[in-house]
PDB file of C-alpha atoms in Angstrom:
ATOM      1  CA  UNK A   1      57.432 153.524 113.935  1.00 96.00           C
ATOM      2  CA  UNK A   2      57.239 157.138 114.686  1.00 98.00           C
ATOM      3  CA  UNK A   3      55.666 159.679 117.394  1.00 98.00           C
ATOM      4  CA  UNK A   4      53.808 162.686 117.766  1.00 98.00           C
ATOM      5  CA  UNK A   5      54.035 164.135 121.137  1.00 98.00           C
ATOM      6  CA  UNK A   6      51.761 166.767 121.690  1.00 98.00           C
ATOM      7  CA  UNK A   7      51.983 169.824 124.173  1.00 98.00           C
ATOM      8  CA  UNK A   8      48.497 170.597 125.082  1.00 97.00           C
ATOM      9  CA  UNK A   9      46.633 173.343 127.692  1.00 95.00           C
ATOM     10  CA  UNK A  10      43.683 173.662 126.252  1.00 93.00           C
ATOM     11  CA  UNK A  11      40.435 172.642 124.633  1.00 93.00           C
ATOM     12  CA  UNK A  12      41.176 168.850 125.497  1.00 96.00           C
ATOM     13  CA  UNK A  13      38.535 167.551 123.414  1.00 95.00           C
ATOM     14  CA  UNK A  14      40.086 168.909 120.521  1.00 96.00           C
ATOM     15  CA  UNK A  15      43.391 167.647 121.442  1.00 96.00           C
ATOM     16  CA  UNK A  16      41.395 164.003 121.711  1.00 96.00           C
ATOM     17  CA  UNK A  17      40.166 164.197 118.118  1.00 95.00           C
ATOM     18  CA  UNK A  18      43.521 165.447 116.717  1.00 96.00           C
ATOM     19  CA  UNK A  19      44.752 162.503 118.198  1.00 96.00           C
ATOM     20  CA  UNK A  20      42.302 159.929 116.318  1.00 95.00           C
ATOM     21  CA  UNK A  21      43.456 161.475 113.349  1.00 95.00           C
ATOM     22  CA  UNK A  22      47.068 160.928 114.107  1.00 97.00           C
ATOM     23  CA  UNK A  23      46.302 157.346 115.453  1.00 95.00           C
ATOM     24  CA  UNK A  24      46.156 155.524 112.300  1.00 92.00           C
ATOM     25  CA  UNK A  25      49.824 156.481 111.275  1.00 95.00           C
ATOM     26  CA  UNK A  26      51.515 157.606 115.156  1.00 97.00           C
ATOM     27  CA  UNK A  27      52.020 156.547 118.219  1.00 97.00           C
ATOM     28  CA  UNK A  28      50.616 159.780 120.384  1.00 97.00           C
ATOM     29  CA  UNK A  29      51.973 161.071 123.473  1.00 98.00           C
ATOM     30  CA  UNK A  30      50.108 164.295 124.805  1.00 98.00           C
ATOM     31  CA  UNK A  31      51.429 166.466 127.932  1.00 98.00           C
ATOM     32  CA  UNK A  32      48.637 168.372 129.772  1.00 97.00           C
ATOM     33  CA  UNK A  33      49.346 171.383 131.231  1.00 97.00           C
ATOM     34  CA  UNK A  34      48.637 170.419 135.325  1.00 96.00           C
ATOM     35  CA  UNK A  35      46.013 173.575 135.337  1.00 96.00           C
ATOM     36  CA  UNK A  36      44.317 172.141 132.480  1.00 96.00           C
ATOM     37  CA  UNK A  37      40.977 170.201 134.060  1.00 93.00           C
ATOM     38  CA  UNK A  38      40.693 166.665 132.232  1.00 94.00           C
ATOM     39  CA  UNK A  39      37.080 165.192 132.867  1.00 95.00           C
ATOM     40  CA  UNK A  40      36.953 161.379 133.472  1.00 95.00           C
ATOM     41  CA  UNK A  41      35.025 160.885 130.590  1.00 96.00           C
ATOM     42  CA  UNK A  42      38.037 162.428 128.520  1.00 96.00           C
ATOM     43  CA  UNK A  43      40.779 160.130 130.053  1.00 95.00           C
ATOM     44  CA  UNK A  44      38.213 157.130 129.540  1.00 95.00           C
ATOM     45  CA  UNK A  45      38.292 158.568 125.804  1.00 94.00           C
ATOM     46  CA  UNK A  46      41.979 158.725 125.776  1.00 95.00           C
ATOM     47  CA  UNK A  47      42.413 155.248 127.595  1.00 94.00           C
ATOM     48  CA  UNK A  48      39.826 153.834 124.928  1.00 94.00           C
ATOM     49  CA  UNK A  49      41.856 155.434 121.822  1.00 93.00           C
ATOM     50  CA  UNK A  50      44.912 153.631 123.840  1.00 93.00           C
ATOM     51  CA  UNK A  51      47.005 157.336 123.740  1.00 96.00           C
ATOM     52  CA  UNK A  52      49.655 158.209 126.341  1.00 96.00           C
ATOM     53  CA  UNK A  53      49.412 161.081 128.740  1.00 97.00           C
ATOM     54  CA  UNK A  54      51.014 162.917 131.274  1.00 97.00           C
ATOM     55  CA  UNK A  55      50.537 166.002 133.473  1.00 96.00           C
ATOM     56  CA  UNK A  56      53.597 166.387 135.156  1.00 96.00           C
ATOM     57  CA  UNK A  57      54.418 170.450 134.808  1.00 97.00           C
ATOM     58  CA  UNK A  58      52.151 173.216 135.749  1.00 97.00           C
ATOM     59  CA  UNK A  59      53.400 174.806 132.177  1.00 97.00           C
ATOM     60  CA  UNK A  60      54.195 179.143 132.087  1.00 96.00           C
ATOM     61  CA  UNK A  61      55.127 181.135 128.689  1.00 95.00           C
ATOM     62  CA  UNK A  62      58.291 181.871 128.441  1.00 96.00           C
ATOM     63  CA  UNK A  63      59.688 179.539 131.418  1.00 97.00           C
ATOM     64  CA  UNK A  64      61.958 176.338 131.916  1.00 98.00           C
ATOM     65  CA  UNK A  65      58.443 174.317 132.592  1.00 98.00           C
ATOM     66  CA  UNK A  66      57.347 174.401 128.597  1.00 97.00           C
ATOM     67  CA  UNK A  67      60.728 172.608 128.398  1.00 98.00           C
ATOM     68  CA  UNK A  68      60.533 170.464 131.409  1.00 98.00           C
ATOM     69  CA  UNK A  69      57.214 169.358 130.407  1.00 98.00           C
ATOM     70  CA  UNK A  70      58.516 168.353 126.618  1.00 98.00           C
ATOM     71  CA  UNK A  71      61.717 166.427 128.277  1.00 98.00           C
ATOM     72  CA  UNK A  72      58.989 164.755 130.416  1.00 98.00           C
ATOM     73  CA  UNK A  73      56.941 163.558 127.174  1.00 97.00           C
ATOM     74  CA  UNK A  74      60.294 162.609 125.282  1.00 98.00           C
ATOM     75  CA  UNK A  75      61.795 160.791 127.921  1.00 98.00           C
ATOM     76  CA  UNK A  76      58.460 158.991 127.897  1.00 98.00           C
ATOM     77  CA  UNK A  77      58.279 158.277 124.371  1.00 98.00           C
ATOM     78  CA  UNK A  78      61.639 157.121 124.699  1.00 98.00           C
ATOM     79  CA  UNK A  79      60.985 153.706 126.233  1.00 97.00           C
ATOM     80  CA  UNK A  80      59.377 152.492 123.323  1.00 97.00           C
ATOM     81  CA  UNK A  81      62.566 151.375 121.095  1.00 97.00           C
ATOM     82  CA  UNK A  82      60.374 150.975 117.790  1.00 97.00           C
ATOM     83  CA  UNK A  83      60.424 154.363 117.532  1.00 97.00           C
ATOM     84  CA  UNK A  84      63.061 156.162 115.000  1.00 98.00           C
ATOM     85  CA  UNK A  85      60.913 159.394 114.495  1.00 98.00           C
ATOM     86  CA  UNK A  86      59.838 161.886 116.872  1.00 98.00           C
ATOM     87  CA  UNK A  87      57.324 165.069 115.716  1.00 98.00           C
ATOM     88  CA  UNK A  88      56.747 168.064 118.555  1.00 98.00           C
ATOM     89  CA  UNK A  89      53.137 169.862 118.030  1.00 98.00           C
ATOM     90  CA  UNK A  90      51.100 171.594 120.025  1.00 97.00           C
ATOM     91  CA  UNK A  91      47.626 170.598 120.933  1.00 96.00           C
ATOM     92  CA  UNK A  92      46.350 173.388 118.760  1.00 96.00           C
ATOM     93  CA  UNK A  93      48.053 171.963 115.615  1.00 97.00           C
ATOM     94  CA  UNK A  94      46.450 170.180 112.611  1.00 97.00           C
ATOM     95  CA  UNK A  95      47.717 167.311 109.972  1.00 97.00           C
ATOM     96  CA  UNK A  96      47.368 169.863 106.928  1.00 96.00           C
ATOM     97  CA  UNK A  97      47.628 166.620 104.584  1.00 95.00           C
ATOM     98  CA  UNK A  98      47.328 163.085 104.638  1.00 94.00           C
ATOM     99  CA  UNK A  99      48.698 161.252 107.992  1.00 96.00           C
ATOM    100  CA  UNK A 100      50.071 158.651 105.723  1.00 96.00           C
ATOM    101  CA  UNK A 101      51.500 161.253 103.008  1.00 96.00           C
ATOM    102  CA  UNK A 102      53.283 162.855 106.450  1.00 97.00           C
ATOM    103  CA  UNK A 103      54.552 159.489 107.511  1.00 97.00           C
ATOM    104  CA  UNK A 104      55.988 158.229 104.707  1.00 97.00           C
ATOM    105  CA  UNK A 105      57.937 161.350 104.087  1.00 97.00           C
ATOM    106  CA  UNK A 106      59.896 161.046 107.255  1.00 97.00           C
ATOM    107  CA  UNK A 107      60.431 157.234 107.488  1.00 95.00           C
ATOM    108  CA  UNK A 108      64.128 156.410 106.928  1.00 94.00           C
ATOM    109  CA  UNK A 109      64.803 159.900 106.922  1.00 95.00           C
ATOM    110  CA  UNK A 110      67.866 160.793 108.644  1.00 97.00           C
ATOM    111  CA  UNK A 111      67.550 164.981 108.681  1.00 98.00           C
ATOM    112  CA  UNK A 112      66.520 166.970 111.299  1.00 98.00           C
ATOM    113  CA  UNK A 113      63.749 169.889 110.935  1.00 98.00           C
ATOM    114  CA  UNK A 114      64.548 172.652 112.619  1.00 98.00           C
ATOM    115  CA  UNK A 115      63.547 176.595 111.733  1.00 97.00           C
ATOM    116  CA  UNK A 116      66.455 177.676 113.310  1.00 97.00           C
ATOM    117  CA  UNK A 117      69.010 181.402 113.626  1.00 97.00           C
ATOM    118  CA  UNK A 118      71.638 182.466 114.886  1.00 97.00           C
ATOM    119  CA  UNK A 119      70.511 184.691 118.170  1.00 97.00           C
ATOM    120  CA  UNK A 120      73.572 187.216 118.292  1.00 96.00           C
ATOM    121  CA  UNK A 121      71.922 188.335 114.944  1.00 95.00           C
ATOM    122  CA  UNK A 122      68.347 188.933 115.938  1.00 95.00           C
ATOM    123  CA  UNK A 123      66.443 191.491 118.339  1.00 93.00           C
ATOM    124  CA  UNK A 124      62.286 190.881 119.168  1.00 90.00           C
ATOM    125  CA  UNK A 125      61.109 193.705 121.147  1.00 85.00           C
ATOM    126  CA  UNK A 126      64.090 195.591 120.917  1.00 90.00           C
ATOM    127  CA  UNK A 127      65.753 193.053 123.227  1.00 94.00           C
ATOM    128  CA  UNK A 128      69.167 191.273 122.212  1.00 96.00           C
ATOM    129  CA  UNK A 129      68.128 187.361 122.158  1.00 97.00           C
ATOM    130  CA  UNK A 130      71.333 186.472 123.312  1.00 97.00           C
ATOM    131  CA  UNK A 131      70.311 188.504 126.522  1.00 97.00           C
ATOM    132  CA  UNK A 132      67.581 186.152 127.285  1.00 98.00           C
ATOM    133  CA  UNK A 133      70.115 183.678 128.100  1.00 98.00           C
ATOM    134  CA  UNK A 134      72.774 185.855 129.388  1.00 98.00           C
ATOM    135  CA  UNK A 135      70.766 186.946 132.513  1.00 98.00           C
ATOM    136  CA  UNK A 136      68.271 185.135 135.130  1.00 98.00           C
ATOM    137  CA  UNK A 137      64.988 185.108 134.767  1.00 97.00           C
ATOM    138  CA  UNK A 138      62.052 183.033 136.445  1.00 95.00           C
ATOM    139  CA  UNK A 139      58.494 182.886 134.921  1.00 97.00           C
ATOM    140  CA  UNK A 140      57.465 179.862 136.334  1.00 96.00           C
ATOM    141  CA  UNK A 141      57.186 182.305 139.238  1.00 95.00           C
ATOM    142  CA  UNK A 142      56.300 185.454 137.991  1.00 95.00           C
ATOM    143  CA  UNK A 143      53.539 185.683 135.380  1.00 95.00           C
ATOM    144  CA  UNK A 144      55.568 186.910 132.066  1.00 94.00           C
ATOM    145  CA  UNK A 145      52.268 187.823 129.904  1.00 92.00           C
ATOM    146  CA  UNK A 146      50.711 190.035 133.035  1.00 95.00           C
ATOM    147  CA  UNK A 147      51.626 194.466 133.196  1.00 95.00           C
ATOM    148  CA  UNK A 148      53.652 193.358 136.641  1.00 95.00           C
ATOM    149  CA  UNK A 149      55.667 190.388 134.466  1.00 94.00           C
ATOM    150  CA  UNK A 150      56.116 193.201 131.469  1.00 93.00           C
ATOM    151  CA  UNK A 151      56.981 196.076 133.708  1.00 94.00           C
ATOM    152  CA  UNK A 152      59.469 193.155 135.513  1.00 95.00           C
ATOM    153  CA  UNK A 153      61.486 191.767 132.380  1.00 96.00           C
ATOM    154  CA  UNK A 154      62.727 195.188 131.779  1.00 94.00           C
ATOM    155  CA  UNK A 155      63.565 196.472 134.698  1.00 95.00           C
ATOM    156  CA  UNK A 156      65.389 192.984 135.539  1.00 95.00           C
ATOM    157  CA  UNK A 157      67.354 193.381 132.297  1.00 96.00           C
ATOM    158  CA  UNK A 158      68.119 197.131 132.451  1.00 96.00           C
ATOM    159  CA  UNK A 159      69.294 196.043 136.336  1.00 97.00           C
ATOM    160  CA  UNK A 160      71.191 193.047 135.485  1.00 97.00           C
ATOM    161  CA  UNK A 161      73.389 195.492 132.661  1.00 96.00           C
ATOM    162  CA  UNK A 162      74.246 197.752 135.161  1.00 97.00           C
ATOM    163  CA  UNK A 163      75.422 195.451 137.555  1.00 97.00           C
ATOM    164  CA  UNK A 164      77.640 193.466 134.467  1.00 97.00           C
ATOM    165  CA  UNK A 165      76.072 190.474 135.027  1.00 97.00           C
ATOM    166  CA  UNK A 166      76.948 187.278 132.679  1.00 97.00           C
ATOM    167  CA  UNK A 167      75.449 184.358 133.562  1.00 98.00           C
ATOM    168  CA  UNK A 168      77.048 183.087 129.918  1.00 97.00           C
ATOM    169  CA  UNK A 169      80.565 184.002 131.326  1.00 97.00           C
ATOM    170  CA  UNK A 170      79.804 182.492 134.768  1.00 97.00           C
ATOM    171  CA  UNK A 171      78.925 179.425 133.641  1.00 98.00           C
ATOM    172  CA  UNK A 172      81.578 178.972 130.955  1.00 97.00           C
ATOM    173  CA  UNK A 173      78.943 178.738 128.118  1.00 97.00           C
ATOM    174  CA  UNK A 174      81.103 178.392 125.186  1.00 94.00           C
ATOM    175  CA  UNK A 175      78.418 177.447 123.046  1.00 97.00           C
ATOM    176  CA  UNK A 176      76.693 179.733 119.742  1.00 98.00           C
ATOM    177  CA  UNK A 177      73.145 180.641 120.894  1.00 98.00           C
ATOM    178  CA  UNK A 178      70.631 179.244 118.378  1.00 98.00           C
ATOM    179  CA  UNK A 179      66.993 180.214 118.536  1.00 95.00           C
ATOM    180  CA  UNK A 180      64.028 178.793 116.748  1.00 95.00           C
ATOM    181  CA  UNK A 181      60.426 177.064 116.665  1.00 94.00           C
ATOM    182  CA  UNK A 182      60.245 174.677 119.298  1.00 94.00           C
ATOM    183  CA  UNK A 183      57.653 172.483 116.632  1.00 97.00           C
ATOM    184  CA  UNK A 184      60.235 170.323 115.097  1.00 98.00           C
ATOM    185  CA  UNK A 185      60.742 166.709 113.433  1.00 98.00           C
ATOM    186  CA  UNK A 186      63.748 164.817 114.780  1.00 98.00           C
ATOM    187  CA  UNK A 187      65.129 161.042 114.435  1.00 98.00           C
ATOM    188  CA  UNK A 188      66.096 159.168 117.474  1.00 98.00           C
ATOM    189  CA  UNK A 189      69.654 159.164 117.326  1.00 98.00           C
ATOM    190  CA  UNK A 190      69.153 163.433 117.340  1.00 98.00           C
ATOM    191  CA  UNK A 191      66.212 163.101 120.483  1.00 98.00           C
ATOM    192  CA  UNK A 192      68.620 160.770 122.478  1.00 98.00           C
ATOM    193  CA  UNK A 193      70.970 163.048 121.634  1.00 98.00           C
ATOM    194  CA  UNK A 194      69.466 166.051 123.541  1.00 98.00           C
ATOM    195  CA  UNK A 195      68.547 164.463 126.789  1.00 98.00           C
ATOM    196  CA  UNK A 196      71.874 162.958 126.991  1.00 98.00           C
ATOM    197  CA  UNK A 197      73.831 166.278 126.567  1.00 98.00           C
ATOM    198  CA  UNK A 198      71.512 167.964 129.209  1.00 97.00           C
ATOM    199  CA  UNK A 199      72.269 165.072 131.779  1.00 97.00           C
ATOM    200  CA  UNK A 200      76.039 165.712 131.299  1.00 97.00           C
ATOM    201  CA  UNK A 201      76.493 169.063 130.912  1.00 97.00           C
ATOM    202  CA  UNK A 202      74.892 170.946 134.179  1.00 97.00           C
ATOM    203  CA  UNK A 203      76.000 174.184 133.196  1.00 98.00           C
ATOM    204  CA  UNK A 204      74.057 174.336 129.497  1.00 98.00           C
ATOM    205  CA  UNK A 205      70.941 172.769 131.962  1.00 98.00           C
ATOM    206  CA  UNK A 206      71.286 175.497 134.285  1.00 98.00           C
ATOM    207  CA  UNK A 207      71.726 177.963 131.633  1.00 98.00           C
ATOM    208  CA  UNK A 208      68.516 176.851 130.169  1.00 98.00           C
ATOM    209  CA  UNK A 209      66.884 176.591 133.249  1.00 98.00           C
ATOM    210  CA  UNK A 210      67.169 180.311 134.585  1.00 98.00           C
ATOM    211  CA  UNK A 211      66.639 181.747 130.590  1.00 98.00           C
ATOM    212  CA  UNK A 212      63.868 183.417 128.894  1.00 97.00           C
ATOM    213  CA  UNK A 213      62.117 181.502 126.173  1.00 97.00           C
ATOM    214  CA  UNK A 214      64.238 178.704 126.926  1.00 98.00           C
ATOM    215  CA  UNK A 215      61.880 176.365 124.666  1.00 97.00           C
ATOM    216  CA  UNK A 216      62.812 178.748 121.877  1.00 97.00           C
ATOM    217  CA  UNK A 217      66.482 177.686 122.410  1.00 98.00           C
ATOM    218  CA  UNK A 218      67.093 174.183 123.742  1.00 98.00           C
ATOM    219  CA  UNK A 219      67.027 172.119 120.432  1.00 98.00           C
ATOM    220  CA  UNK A 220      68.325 174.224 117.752  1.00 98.00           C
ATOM    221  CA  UNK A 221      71.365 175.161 120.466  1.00 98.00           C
ATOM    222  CA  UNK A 222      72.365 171.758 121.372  1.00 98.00           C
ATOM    223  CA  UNK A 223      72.250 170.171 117.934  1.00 98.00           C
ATOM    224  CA  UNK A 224      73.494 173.499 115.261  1.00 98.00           C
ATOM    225  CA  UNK A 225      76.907 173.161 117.875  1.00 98.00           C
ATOM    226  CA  UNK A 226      77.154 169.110 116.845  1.00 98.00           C
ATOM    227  CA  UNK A 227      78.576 169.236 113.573  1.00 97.00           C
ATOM    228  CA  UNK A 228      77.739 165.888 112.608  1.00 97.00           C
ATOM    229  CA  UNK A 229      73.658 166.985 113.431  1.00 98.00           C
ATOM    230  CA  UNK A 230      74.285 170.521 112.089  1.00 97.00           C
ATOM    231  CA  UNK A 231      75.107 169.262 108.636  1.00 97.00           C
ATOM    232  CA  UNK A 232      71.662 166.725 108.669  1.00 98.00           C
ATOM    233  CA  UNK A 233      69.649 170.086 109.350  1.00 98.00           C
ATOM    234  CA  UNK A 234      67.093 171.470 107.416  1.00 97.00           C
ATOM    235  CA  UNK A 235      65.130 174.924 108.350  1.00 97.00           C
ATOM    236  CA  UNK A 236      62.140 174.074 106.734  1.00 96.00           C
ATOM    237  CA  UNK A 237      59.992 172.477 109.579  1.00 95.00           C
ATOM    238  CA  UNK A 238      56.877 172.245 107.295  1.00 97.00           C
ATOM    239  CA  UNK A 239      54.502 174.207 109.450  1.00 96.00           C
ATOM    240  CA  UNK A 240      51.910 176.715 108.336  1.00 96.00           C
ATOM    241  CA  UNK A 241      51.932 179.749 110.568  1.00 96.00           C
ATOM    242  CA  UNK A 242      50.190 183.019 110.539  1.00 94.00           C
ATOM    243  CA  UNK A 243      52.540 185.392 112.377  1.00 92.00           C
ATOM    244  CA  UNK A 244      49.427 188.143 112.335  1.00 91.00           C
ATOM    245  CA  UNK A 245      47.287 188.951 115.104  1.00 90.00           C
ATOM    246  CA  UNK A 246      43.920 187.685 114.027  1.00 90.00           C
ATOM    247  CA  UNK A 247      40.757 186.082 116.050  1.00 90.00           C
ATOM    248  CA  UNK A 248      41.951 187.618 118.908  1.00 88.00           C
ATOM    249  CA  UNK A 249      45.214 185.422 118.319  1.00 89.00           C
ATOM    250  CA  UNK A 250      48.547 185.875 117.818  1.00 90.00           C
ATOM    251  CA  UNK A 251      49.842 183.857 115.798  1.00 92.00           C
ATOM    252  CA  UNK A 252      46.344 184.232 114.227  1.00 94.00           C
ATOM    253  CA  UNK A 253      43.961 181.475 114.531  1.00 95.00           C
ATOM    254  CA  UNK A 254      43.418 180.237 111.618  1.00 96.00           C
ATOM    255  CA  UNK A 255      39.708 179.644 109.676  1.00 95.00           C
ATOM    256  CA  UNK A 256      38.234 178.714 106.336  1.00 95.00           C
ATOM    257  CA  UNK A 257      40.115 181.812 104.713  1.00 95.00           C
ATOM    258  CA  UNK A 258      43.568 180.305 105.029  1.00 95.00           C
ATOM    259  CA  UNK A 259      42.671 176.941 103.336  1.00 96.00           C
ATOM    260  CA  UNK A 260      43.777 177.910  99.931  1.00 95.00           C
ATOM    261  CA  UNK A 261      47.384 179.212 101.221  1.00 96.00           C
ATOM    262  CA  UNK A 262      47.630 176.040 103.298  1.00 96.00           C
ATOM    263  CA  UNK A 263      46.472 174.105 100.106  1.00 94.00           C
ATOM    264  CA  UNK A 264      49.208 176.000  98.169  1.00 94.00           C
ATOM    265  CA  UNK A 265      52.157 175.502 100.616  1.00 95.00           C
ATOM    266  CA  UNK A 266      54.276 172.578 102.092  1.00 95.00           C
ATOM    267  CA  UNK A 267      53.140 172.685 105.165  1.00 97.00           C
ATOM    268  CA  UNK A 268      52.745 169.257 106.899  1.00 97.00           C
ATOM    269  CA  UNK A 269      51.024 170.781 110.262  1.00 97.00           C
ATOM    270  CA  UNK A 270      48.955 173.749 110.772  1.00 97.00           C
ATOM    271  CA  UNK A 271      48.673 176.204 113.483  1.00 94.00           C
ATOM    272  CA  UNK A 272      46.627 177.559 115.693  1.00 93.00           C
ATOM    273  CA  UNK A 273      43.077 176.108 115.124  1.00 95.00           C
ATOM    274  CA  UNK A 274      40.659 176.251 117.425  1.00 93.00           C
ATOM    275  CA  UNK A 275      37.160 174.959 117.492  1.00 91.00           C
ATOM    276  CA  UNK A 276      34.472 176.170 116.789  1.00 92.00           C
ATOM    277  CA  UNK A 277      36.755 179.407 114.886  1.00 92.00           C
ATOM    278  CA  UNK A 278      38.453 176.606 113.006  1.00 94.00           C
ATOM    279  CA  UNK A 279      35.678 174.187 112.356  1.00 94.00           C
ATOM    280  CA  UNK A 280      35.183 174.897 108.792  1.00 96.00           C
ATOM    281  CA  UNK A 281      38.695 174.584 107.921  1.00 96.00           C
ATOM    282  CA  UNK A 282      39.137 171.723 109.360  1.00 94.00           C
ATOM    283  CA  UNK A 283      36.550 170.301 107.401  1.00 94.00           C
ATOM    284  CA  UNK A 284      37.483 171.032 104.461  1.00 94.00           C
ATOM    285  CA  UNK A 285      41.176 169.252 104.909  1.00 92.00           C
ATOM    286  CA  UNK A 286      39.654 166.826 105.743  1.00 87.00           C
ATOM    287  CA  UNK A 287      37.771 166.660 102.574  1.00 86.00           C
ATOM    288  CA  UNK A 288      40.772 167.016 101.180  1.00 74.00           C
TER     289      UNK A 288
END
């Protein structure tokens, strides 16, 4: 048996039918994001369609709540002991081929998918990625994405340089920083894994907790610094991403344009669609 949890904030009836699709092959598990309104004819939906839900986190970009919100869902899905393989979407992913053609690739399949790097190697925004760890930061409180949260993250890390501070050193992180997607494929020796390490080791937790983009971080950290789960990784998570800003999206949204590429690539899962932008698209993989 496998799972599909789903991190959703948005556009719940689309998150409803994405789940009938998944249905037939999946056992579905679907965070809301607390601000996202769910009408009572939508949980009578999902309580029909017998799929699990939770709103537990009021979810922020770029805060520890994206990943308190996914622990929440995988600690849930965790109960049920048939399952031995866990996928991580978003609510504004799509299957981009057959449900069973995805299934039966990952059953008995022992490796972990993880697009994953090396953050002392990387800059985004002319910002070290290690530094997003190495100093405090709190966007569950402060809106990252707003001119105050922009204007905020660089002043806090220009201020946080000058004063030396190391929240790496403090807490005796002797770990490599890994980032990469937070949309992966993992068995359930790997998922167990990952909650167990955070319960026993606070500091990595706290670490996470008080980091930028933490959700970037988490998984590829704790399991590329297990050697026996670093050598069962592979980078190829098998998602179809455009990393353009287009219909008012970035990454884009994607539309009828992008079928042939999808088509044309290994991609198991597709994102972002949105209805109606996305409607014909998803029509015609469906066809397909």
């Amino acid at each position: 048996m496998q799972a599909v949890l789903i991190l959703a904030h948005k556009n719940i009836d689309q998150v409803i039918e994405l789940s009938r699709i998944l249905k037939d092959k999946f056992e579905i598990y679907i965070h809301i994001d607390k601000k996202t309104k769910i009408t009572e004819r939508q949980k009578k939906l999902l309580d029909t369609l017998k799929i699990n839900y939770i709103s537990t986190q009021n979810v922020h970009w770029g805060a520890w709540s994206i990943v308190q919100a996914t622990i929440d869902l995988i600690n849930l899905a965790l109960k049920n002991k048939n399952i031995s393989y866990f996928h991580l979407i978003s609510g504004q992913d799509w299957p981009a081929i057959d449900t069973a053609k995805i299934y039966n690739f990952f059953e008995n399949n022992s490796h972990l998918y993880i697009w994953n790097y090396e953050s002392a190697k990387y800059r985004k925004a002319g910002e070290s990625l290690v530094d997003w760890q190495k100093y405090y930061f709190n966007y569950d409180k402060i809106n990252r994405k707003s001119n105050f949260g922009k204007i905020y993250h660089r002043f806090s890390i220009i201020l946080q340089k000058i004063l030396r501070i190391n929240k790496l050193k403090k807490l005796g992180i002797a770990l490599t920083l890994y980032n990469g997607s937070q949309w992966v494929d993992l068995p359930r020796d790997s998922v167990e894994y990952l909650i167990h390490y955070l319960n026993e080791n606070s500091n990595v937790l706290e670490m996470f907790k008080t980091g930028f983009c933490s959700d970037e971080f988490w998984v590829p950290t704790i399991l590329r610094n297990n050697k026996s789960f670093a050598k069962r990784i592979d980078t190829n998570n098998h998602r179809y991403i455009d990393w353009h800003k287009r219909n008012n999206s970035f990454p884009a949204i994607l539309d009828k344009s992008d079928f042939s590429k999808i088509r044309n690539s290994d991609a198991f899962f597709i994102r972002k669609v949105e209805l109606p932008r996305s409607y014909e698209l998803i029509e015609m993989l469906k066809r397909k």
